[in-house]
Coordinates of C-alpha atoms in Angstrom, one line a residue:
X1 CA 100.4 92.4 94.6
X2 CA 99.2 95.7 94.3
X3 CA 92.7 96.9 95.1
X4 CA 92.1 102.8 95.9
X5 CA 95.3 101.0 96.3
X6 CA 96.0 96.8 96.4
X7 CA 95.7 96.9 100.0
X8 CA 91.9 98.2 99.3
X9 CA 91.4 96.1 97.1
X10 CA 92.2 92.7 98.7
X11 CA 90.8 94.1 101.9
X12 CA 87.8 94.4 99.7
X13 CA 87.5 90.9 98.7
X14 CA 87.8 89.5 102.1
X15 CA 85.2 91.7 103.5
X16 CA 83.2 90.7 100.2
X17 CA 83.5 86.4 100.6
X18 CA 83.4 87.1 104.6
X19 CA 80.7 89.9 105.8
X20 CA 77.4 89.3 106.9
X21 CA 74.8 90.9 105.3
X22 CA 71.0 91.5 105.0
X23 CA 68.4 92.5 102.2
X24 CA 69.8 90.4 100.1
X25 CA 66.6 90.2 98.0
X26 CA 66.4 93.9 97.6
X27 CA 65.9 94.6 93.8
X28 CA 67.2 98.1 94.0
X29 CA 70.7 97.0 93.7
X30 CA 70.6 94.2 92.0
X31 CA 69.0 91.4 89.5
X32 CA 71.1 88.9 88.9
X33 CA 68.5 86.8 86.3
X34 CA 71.3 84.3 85.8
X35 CA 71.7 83.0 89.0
X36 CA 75.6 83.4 89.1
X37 CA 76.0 85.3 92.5
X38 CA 75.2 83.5 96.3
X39 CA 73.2 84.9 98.5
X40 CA 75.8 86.1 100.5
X41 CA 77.4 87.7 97.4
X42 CA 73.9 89.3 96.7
X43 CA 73.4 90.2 100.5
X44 CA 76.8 92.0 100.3
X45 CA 76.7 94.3 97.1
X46 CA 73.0 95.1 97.9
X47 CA 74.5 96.7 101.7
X48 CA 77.4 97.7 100.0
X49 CA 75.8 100.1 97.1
X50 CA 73.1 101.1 99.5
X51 CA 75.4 102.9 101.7
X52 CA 77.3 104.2 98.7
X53 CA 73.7 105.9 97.7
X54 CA 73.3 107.4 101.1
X55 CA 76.8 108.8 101.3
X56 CA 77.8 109.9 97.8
X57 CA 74.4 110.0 95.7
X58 CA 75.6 107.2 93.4
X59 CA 72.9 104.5 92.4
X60 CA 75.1 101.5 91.3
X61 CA 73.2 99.0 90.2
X62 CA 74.0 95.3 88.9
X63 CA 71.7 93.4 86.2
X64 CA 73.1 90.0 85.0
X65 CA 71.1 88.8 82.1
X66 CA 69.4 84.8 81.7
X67 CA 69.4 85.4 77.9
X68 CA 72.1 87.1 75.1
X69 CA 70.8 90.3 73.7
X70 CA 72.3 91.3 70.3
X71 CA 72.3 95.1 71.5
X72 CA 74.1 95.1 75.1
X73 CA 74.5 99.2 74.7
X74 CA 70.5 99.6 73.3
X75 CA 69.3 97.6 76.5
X76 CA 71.9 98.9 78.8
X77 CA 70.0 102.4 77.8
X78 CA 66.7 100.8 78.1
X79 CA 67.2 99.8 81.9
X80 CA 68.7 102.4 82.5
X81 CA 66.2 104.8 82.9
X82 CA 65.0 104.1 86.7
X83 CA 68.3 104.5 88.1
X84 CA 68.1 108.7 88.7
X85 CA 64.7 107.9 91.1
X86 CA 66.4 107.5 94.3
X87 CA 69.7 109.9 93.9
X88 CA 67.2 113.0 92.3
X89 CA 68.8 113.2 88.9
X90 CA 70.8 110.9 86.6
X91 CA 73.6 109.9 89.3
X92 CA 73.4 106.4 87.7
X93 CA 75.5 103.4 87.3
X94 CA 74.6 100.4 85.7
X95 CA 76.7 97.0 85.3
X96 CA 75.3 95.4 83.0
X97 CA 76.4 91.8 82.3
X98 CA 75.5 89.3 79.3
X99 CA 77.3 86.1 80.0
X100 CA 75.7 84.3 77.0
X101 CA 76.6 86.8 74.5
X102 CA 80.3 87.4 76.3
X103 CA 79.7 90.8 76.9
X104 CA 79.5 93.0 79.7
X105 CA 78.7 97.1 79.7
X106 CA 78.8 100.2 81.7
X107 CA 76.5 102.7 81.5
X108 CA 77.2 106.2 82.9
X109 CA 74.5 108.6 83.8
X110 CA 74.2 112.3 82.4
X111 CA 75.7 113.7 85.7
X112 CA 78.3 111.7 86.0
X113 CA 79.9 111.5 82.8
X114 CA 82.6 114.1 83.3
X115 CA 83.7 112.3 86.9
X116 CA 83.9 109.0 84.6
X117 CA 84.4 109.4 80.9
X118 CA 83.9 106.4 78.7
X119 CA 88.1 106.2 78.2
X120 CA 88.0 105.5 81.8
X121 CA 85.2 103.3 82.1
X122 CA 86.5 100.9 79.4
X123 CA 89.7 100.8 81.5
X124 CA 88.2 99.7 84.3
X125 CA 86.5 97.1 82.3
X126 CA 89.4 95.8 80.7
X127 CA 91.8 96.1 83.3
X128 CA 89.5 95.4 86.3
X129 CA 86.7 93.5 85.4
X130 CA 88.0 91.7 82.9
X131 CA 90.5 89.8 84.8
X132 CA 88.0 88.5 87.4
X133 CA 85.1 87.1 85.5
X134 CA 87.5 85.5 83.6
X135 CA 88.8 83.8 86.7
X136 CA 84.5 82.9 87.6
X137 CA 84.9 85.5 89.8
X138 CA 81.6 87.7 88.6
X139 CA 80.4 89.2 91.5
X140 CA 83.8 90.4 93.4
X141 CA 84.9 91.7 89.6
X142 CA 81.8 94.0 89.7
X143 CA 82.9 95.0 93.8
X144 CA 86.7 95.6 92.7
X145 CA 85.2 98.0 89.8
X146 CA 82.9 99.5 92.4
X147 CA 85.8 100.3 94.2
X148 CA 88.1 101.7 92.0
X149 CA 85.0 104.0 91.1
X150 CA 84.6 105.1 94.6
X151 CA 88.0 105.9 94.4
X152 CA 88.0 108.1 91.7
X153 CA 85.1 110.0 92.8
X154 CA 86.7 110.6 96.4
X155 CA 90.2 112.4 94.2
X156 CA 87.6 114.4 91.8
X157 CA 85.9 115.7 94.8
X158 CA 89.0 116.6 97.1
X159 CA 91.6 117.4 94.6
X160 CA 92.2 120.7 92.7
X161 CA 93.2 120.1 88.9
X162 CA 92.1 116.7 89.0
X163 CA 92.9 115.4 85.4
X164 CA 90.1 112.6 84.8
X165 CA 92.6 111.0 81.9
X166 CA 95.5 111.1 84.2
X167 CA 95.5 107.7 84.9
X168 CA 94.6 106.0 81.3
X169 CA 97.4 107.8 79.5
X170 CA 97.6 107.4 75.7
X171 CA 95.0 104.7 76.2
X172 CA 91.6 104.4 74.4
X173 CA 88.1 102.8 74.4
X174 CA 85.1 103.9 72.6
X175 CA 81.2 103.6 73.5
X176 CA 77.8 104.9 72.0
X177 CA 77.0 106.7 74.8
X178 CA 77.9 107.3 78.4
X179 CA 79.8 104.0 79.1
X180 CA 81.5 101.4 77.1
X181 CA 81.0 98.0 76.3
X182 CA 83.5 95.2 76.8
X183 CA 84.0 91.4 75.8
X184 CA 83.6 89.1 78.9
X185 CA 84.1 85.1 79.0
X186 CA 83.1 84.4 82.5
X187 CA 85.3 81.1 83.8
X188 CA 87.7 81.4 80.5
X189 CA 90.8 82.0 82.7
X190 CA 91.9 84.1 80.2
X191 CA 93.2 87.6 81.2
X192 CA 94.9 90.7 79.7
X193 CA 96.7 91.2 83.0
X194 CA 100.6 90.9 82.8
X195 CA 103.0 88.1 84.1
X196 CA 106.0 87.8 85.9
X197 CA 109.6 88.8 85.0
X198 CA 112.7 87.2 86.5
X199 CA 114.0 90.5 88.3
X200 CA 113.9 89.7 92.0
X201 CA 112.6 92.9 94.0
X202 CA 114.3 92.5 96.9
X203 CA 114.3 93.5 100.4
X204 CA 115.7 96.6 101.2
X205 CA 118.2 97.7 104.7
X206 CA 115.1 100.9 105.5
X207 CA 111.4 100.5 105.3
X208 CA 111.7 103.7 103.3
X209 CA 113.7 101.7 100.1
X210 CA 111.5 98.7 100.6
X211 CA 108.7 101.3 100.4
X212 CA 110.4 102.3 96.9
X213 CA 111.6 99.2 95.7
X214 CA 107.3 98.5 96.2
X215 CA 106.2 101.0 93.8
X216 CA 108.6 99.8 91.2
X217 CA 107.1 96.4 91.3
X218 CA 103.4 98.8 90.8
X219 CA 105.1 100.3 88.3
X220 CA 105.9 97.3 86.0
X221 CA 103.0 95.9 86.9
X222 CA 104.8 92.9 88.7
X223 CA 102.3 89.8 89.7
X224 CA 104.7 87.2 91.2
X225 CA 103.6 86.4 94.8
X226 CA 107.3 85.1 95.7
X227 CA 109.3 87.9 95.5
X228 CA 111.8 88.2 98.8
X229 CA 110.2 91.7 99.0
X230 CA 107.5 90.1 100.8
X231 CA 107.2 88.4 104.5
X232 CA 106.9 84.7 103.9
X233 CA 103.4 84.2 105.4
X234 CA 102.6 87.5 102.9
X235 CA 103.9 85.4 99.9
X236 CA 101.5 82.3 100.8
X237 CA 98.3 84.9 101.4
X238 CA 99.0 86.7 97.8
X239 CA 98.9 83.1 95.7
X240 CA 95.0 83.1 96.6
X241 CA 94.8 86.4 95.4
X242 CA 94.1 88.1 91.5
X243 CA 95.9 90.9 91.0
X244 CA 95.3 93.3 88.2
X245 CA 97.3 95.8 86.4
X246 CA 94.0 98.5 87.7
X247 CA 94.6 97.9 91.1
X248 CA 98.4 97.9 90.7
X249 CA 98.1 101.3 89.0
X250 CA 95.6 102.6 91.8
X251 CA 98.0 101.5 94.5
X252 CA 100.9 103.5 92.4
X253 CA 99.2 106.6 92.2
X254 CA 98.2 106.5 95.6
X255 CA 101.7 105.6 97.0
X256 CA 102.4 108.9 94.6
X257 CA 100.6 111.2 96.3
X258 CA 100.9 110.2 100.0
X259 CA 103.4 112.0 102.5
X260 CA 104.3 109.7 105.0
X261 CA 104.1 111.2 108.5
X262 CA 106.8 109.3 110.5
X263 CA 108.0 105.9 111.0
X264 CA 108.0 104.1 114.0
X265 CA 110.3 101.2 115.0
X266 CA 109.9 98.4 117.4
X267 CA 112.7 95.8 117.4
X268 CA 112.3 93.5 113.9
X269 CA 108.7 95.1 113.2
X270 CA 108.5 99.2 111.7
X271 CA 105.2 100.6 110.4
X272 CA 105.1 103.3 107.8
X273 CA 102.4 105.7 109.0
X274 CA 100.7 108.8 107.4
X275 CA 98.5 111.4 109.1
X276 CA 96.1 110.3 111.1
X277 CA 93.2 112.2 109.0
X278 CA 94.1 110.8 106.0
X279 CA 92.0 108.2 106.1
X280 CA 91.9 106.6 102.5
X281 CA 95.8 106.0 103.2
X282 CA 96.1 102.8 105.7
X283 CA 99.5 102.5 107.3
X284 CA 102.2 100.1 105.9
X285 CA 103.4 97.2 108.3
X286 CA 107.1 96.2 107.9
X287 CA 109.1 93.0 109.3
X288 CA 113.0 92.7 109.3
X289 CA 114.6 89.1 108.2
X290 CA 117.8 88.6 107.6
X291 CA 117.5 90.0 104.0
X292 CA 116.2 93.5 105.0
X293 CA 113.0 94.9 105.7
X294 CA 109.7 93.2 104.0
X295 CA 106.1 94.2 103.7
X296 CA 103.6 92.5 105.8
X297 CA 100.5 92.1 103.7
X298 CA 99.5 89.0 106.0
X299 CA 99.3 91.2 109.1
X300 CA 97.4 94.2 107.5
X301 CA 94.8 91.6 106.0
X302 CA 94.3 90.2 109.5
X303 CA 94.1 93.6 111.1
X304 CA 92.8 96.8 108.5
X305 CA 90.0 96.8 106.8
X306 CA 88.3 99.2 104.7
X307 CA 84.6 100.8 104.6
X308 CA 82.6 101.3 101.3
X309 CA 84.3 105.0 101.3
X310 CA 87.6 103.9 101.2
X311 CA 88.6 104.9 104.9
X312 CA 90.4 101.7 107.4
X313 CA 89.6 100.8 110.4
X314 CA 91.4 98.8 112.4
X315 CA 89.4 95.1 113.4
X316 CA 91.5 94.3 116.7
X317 CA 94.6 95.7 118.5
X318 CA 95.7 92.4 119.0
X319 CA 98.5 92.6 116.8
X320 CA 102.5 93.1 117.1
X321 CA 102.8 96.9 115.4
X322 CA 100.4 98.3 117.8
X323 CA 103.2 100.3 119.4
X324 CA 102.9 102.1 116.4
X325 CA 99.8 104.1 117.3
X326 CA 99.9 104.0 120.8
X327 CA 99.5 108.7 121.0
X328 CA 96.4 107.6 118.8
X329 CA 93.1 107.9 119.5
X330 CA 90.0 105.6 117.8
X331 CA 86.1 105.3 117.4
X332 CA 84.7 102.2 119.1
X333 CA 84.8 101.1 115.3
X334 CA 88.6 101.0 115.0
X335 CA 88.7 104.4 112.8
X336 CA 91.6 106.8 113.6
X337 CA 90.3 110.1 115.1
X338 CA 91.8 113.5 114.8
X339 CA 92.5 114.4 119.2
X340 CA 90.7 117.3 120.1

């Protein structure tokens, strides 16, 4: 459970493993030396990071190396250094991955150090990235970071007395420069992420305590895919999925902050929505069983997906909490639009 929040994340992955794509030659983005990633993997984070340049002036960049290198952070600075040519200045960031020598880095341009400090960096490597290439999965570990960094550079933008530690707490990682290096095994299996406990989380008589009873399974950083909080068919979609303690916290602070607008009802189904400019916040869809009310991830996988800035969309109306948004009005790309 839990991807800027774990339905952006697993919306994410399934856009990743199902989009289709083109340039996926293009060296801007990418060089992956090693051979790990398909071409449709390729063909995705080139289109991916190429719209990120155009809308936020962010050069992310991916370079996985054929050959270890003794000094990941000296030749993460040494290719570093074309990365400010398209964005004007040193809006640079480089994933640079060493799977011979186990080791993966960050590096962080000049202007963008104070958006993403090296205590944050290294969290999103350890909690993040980690936790995927261990699992093989190299190339949707560097698109879940991706993410999360979009993320944080959407809250540093819009929010006043944005903390950039707020997040990390009393956690933290060190680096020669602007990034930080972590230790990678890529198809180890081995992760720092939590496991399950034996409390049950659940279903609740109101879409508002299910809501709640949610963020505490966020909050403890809960992984079981069974709990009763969950529609079956959701519980059967989340045992394909990785879940990581980074998207389960991004989820939580994004729950945090959100104000929901209203809840609508129609007979067993009830969708949590929030204002219709909000965009970064995609509506929650609730079924009733006879335990209470669960979350239905399944339905909001089939139906919402997300862009590379974080905003949903809707794929089809064909699905039964449309009543929900029936005084809304859409793009002819499924985006929510403010009526004029």
């Amino acid at each position: 459970m839990g991807l800027e929040n774990m339905m952006r994340a697993f919306l994410l992955m399934a856009l990743f493993f199902f989009c289709s794509c083109s340039n996926a030659d293009e060296p801007s983005f990418l060089d992956d030396r090693a051979g790990l990633l398909s071409r449709q993997q390729k063909a995705y984070l080139n289109d991916y990071n190429n719209a990120l340049l155009k809308d936020l002036d962010i050069h992310f960049k991916l370079i996985i190396l054929a050959e270890r290198v003794e000094d990941i952070n000296a030749t993460a600075a040494a290719l570093f250094g074309d990365l400010g040519i398209k964005t004007g200045g040193a809006r640079g960031l480089l994933f640079l991955v060493d799977p011979r020598g186990k080791q993966a880095r960050i590096e962080v341009g000049y202007d963008l150090e104070t958006v993403f400090p090296d205590a944050f960096v290294g969290y999103i490597e350890n909690n993040q990235m980690v936790p995927f290439f261990a699992a093989g999965r190299t190339g949707t570990g560097v698109a879940a970071a991706t993410e999360l960094f979009v993320s944080r550079v959407q809250r540093y933008l819009s929010e006043q007395g944005f903390d950039p530690f707020q997040e990390i707490g009393a956690r933290r990682y060190f680096s020669g420069g602007g990034g930080a290096r972590v230790s990678v095994d890529i198809g180890s299996g081995k992760t720092n992420s939590r496991g399950v406990s034996a409390e049950p989380f659940l279903a609740r008589t109101s879409p508002e305590e299910t809501l709640h009873e949610y963020m505490r399974v966020l909050r403890q950083r809960e992984k079981n895919p069974q709990l009763e909080l969950f529609t079956p068919e959701t519980r059967v979609f989340f045992k394909k999925w990785l879940v990581t303690d980074a998207q389960q916290d991004s989820e939580l602070r994004s729950l945090e902050r959100a104000v929901p607008e209203k809840i609508v009802f129609s007979g067993e189904y009830a969708v949590i929505r929030y204002p219709v400019g909000q965009r970064t916040q995609a509506p929650y869809f609730l079924k009733k069983g006879a335990g209470g009310w669960m979350l239905d991830f399944w339905t909001m996988s089939q139906v919402l997906q997300m862009n590379h800035k974080n905003h949903y969309h809707f794929k089809h109306f064909n699905h039964p909490y449309r009543f929900a948004f029936s005084d809304w009005h859409f793009d002819p790309n499924g985006f929510p639009v403010v009526s004029r």
